[in-house]
CSV table of C-alpha atoms in Angstrom, one decimal:
chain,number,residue,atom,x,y,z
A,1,UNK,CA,93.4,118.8,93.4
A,2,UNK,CA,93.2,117.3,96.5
A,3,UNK,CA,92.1,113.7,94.8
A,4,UNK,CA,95.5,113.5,93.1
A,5,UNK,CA,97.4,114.4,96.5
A,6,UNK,CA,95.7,111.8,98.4
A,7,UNK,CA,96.1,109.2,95.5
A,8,UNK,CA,99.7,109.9,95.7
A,9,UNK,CA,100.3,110.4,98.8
A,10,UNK,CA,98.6,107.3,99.6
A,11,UNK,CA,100.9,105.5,96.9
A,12,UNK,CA,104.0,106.9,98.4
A,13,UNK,CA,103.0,105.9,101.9
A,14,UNK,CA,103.2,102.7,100.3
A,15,UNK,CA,106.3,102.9,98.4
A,16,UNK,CA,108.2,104.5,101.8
A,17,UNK,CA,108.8,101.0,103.1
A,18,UNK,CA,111.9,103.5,102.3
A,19,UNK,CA,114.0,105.7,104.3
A,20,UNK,CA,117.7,106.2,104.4
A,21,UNK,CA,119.9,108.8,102.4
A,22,UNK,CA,120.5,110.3,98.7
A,23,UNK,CA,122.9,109.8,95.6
A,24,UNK,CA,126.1,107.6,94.9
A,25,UNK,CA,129.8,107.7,94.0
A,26,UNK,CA,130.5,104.9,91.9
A,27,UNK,CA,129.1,103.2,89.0
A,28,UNK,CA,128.1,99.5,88.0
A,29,UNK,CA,130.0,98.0,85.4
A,30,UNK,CA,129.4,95.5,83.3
A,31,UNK,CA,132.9,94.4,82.4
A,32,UNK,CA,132.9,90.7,83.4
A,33,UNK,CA,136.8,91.6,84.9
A,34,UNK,CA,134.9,94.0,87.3
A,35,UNK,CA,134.5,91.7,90.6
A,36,UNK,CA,131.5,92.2,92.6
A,37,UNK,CA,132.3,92.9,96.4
A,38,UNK,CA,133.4,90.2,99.4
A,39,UNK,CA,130.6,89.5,101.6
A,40,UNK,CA,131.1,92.1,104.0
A,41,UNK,CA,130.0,92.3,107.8
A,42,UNK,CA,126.4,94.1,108.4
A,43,UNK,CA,128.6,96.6,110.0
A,44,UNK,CA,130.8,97.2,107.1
A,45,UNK,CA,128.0,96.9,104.6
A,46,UNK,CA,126.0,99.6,105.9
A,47,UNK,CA,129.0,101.8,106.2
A,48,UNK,CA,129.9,101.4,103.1
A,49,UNK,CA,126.6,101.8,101.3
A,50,UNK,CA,125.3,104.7,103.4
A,51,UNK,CA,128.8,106.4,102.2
A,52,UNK,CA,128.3,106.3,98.8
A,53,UNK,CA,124.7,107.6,99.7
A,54,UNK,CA,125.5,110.8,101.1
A,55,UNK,CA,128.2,112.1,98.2
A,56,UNK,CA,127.7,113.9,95.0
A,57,UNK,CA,125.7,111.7,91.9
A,58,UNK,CA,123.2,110.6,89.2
A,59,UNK,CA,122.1,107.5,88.4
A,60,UNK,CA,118.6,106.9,86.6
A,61,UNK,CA,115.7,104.8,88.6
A,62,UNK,CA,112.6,103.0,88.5
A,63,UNK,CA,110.5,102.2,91.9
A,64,UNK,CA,107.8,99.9,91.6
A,65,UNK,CA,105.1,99.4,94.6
A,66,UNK,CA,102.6,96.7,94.0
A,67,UNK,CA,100.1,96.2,97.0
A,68,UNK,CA,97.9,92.9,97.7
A,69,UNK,CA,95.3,93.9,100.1
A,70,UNK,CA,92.0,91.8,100.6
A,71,UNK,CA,90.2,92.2,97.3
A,72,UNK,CA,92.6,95.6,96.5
A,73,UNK,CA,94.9,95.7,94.2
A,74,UNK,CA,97.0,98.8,93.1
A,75,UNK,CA,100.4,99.7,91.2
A,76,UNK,CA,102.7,102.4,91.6
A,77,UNK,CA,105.4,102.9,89.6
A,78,UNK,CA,108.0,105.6,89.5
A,79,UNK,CA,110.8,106.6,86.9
A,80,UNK,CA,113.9,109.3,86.3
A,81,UNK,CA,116.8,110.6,87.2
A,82,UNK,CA,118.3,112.2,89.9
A,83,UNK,CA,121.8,114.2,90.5
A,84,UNK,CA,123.1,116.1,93.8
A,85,UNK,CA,125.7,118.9,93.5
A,86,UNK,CA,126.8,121.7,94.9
A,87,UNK,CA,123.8,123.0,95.1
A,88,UNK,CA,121.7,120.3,96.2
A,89,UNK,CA,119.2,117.2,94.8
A,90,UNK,CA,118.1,117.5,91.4
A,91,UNK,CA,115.3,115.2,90.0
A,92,UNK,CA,112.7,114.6,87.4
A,93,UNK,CA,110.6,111.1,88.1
A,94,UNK,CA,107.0,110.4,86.6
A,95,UNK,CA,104.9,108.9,88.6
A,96,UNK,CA,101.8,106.4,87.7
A,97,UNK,CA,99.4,104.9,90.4
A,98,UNK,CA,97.0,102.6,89.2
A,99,UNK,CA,94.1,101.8,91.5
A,100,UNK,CA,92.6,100.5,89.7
A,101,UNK,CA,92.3,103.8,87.4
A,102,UNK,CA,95.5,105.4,85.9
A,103,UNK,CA,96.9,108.7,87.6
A,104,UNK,CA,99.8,110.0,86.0
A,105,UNK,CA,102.0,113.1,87.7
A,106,UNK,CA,105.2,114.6,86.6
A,107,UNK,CA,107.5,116.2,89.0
A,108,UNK,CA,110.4,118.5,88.3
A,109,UNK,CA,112.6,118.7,92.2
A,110,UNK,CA,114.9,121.3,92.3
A,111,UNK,CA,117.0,122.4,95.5
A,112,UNK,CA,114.9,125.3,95.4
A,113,UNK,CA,111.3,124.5,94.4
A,114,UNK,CA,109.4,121.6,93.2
A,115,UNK,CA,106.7,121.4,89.8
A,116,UNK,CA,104.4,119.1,89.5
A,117,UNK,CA,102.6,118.5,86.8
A,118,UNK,CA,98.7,117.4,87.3
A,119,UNK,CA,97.4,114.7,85.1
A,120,UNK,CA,95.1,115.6,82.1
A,121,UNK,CA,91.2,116.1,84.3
A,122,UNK,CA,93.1,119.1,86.2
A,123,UNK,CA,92.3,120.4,82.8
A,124,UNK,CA,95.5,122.9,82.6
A,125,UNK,CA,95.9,124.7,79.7
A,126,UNK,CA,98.1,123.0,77.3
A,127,UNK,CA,101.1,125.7,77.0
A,128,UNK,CA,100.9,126.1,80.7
A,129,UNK,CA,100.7,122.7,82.1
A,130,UNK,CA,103.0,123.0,85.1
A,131,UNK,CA,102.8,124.4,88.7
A,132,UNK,CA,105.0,125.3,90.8
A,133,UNK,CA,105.2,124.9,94.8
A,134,UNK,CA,108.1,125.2,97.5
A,135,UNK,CA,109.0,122.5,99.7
A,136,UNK,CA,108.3,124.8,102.7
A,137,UNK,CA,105.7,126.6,101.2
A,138,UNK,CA,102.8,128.0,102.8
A,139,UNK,CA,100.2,128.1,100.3
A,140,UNK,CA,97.2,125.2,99.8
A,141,UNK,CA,99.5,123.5,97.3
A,142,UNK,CA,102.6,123.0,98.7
A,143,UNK,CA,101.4,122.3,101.9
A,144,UNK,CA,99.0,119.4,100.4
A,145,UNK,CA,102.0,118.2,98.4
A,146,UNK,CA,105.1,118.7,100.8
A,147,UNK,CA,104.5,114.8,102.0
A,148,UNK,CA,104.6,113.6,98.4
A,149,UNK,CA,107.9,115.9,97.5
A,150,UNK,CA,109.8,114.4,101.1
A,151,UNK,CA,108.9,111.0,100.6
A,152,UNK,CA,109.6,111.0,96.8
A,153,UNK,CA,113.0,112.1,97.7
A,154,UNK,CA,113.1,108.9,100.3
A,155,UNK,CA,111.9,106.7,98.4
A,156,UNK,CA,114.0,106.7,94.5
A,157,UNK,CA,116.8,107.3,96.7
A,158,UNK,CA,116.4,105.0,99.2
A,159,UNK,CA,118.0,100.9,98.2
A,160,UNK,CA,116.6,99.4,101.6
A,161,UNK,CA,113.3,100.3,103.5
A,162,UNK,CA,115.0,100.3,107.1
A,163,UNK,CA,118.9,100.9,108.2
A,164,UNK,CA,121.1,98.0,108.2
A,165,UNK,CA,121.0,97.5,112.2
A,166,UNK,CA,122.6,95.2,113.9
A,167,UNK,CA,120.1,95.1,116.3
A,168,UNK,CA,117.0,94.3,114.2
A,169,UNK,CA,118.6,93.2,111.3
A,170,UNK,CA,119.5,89.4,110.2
A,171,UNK,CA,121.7,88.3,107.6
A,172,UNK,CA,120.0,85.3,105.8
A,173,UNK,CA,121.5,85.4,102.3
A,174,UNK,CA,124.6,86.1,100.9
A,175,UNK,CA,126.0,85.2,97.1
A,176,UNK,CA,127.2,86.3,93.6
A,177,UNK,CA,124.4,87.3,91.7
A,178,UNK,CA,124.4,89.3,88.6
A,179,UNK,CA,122.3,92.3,87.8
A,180,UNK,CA,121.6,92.0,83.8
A,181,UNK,CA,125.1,91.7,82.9
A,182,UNK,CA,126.6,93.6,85.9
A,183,UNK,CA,128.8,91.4,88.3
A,184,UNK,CA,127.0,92.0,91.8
A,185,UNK,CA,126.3,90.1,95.3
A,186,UNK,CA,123.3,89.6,96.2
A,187,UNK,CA,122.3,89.9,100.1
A,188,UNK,CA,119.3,89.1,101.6
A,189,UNK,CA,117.8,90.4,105.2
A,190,UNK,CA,115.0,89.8,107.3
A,191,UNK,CA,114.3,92.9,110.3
A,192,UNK,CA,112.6,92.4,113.6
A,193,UNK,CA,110.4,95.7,112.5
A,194,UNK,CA,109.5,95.9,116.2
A,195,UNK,CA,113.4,95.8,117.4
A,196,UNK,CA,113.8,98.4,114.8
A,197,UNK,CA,111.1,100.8,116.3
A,198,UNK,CA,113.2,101.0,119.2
A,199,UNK,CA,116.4,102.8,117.6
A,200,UNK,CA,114.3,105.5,116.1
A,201,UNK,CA,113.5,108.8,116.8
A,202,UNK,CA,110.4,110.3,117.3
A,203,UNK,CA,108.6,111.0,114.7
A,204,UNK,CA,106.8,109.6,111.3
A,205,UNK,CA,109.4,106.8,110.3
A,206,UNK,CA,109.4,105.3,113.9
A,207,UNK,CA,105.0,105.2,113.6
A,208,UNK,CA,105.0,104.1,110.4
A,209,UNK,CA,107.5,101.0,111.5
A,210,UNK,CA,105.7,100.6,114.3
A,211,UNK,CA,102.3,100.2,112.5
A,212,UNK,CA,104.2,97.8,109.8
A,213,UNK,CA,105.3,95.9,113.0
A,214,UNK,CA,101.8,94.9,113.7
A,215,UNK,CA,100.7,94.1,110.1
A,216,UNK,CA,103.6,91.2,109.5
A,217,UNK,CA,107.7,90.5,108.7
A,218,UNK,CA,110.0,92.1,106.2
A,219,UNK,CA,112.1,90.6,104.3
A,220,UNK,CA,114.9,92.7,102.3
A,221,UNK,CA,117.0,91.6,99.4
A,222,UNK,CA,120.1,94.2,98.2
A,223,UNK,CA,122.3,93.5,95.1
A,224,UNK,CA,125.6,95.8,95.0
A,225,UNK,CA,127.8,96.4,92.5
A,226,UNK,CA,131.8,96.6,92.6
A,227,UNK,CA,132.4,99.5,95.4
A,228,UNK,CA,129.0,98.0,97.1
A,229,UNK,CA,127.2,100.6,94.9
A,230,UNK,CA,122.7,99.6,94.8
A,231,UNK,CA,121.9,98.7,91.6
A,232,UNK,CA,118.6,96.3,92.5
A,233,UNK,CA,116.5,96.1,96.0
A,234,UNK,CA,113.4,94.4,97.0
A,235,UNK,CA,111.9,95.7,100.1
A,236,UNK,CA,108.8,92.9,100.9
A,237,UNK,CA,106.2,92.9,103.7
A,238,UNK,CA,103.8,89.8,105.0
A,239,UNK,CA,100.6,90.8,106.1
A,240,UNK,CA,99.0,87.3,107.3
A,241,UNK,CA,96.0,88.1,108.8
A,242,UNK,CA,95.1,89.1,105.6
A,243,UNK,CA,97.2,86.9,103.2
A,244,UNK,CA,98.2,90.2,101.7
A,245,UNK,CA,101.8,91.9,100.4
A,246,UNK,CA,103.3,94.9,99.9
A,247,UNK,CA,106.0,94.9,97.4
A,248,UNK,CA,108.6,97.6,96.5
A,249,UNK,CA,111.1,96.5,93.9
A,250,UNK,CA,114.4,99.6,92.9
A,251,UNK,CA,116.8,99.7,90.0
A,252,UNK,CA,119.6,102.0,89.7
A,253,UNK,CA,121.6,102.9,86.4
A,254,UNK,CA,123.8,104.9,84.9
A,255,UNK,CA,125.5,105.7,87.8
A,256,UNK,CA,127.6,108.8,87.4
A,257,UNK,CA,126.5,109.5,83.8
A,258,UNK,CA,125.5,113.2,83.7
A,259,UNK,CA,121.6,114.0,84.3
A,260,UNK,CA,119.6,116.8,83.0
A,261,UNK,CA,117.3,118.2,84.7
A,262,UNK,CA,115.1,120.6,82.8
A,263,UNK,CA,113.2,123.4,84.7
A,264,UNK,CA,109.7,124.5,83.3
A,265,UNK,CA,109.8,128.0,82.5
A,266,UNK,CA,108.1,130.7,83.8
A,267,UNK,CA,105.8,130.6,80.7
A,268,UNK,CA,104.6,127.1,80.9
A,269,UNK,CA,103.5,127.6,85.1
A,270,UNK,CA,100.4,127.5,85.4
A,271,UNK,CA,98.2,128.7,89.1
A,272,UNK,CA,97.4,125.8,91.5
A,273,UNK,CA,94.0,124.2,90.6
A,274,UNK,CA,91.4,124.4,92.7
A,275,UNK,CA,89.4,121.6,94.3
A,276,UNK,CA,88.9,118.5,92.9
């Protein structure tokens, strides 16, 4: 099993050029009377968007990584749903990494647990092709998983890769700019990664920048929605010493339309497989 961790955990290492908070109040409409938002102050923006990030929601999303490395090449792509309520985040997302062979996962988040289901050479049996683990579990499996279940979360519910700081953040881009047929304005940022080092704490996220710091520039681009709600991002890093890219592009729909979540059953849980 610990093949598949490190593939995905290596893909989502990738993808989490992502890091803020989780689900929005609002919705997107496509009713051409619907105005998308002023330009608003990187201030104001950030306020408003990380406020619509930390209420009760669902919206559907896809996340797609796409990584241009010397002669590597790989894909990650990420779809579902999501909801938070009183009880917590809700999600179900399938997750694909190509590189350059297919891996397929499925993952069932609950506030309580997390299931994962292993792609076909775990060989699970077929009525029992789930397995569960516990985001602070202390078995093998959720402890080789527990990065891949945090930086899920980050990443499908995450519109920009780094805060909206005033500090490290320019404005280079402002306009009207629809999403399919949903009035929105369209923003665009570049962040001085190593400025941005500096107002984090301790820990992962602060490395990580600090690491991207060295490798080249990000550039951010955000389209909002009436209420400044995410419904696109593009979160794009410029490695020159190696003429390479990493790429993570987000959409966001259905906001507010209800989201099941459906919980394997007991029946269908298989134990954690072993090696691999």
């Amino acid at each position: 099993m610990s093949r598949v961790a490190g593939l995905t955990v290596a893909a989502v290492a990738v993808l989490a050029l992502t890091s803020c908070t989780s689900a929005v109040d609002g919705s997107g409409s496509s009713d051409p009377a619907v105005v998308p938002p002023a330009q608003a102050e990187l201030s104001a923006l950030s306020a408003a968007v990380t406020a619509r990030l930390s209420g009760k929601g669902s919206a559907k999303f896809t996340v797609d990584s796409t990584t241009e490395l010397l002669a590597a090449h790989s894909v990650t792509s990420v779809t579902g749903a999501f909801r938070r309520d009183d009880q917590g985040l809700w999600m179900t997302a399938t997750m694909t990494v190509k590189s350059p062979d297919a891996t397929t996962l499925s993952f069932v988040l609950t506030p309580a647990a997390v299931y994962v289901r292993p792609p076909a050479d775990q060989k699970l049996p077929a009525d029992k092709p789930w397995v569960r683990a516990t985001s602070d579990g202390t078995d093998d499996f959720s402890k080789e998983f527990a990065p891949l279940f945090a930086s899920l979360k980050q990443t499908t519910l995450s519109p920009l890769a780094m805060p909206l700081d005033g500090s490290s953040t320019t404005l280079i881009g402002s306009e009207i700019q629809p999403v399919g047929l949903i009035p929105a304005r369209h923003y665009a940022f570049r962040t001085d990664l190593a400025a941005m080092a500096k107002t984090l704490p301790d820990g992962p996220l602060k490395d990580t920048t600090l690491l991207e710091a060295k490798l080249g520039g990000m550039v951010e681009e955000l389209w909002v929605g009436n209420g400044n709600v995410p419904l696109r991002s593009e979160s794009k890093l410029d490695i020159p010493a190696t003429k390479g890219t990493l790429t993570v592009s987000r959409t966001y729909s259905g906001w507010g339309q209800p989201v099941d979540v459906p919980v394997p059953p007991d029946s269908q849980l298989s134990p954690a497989p072993k090696g691999g």
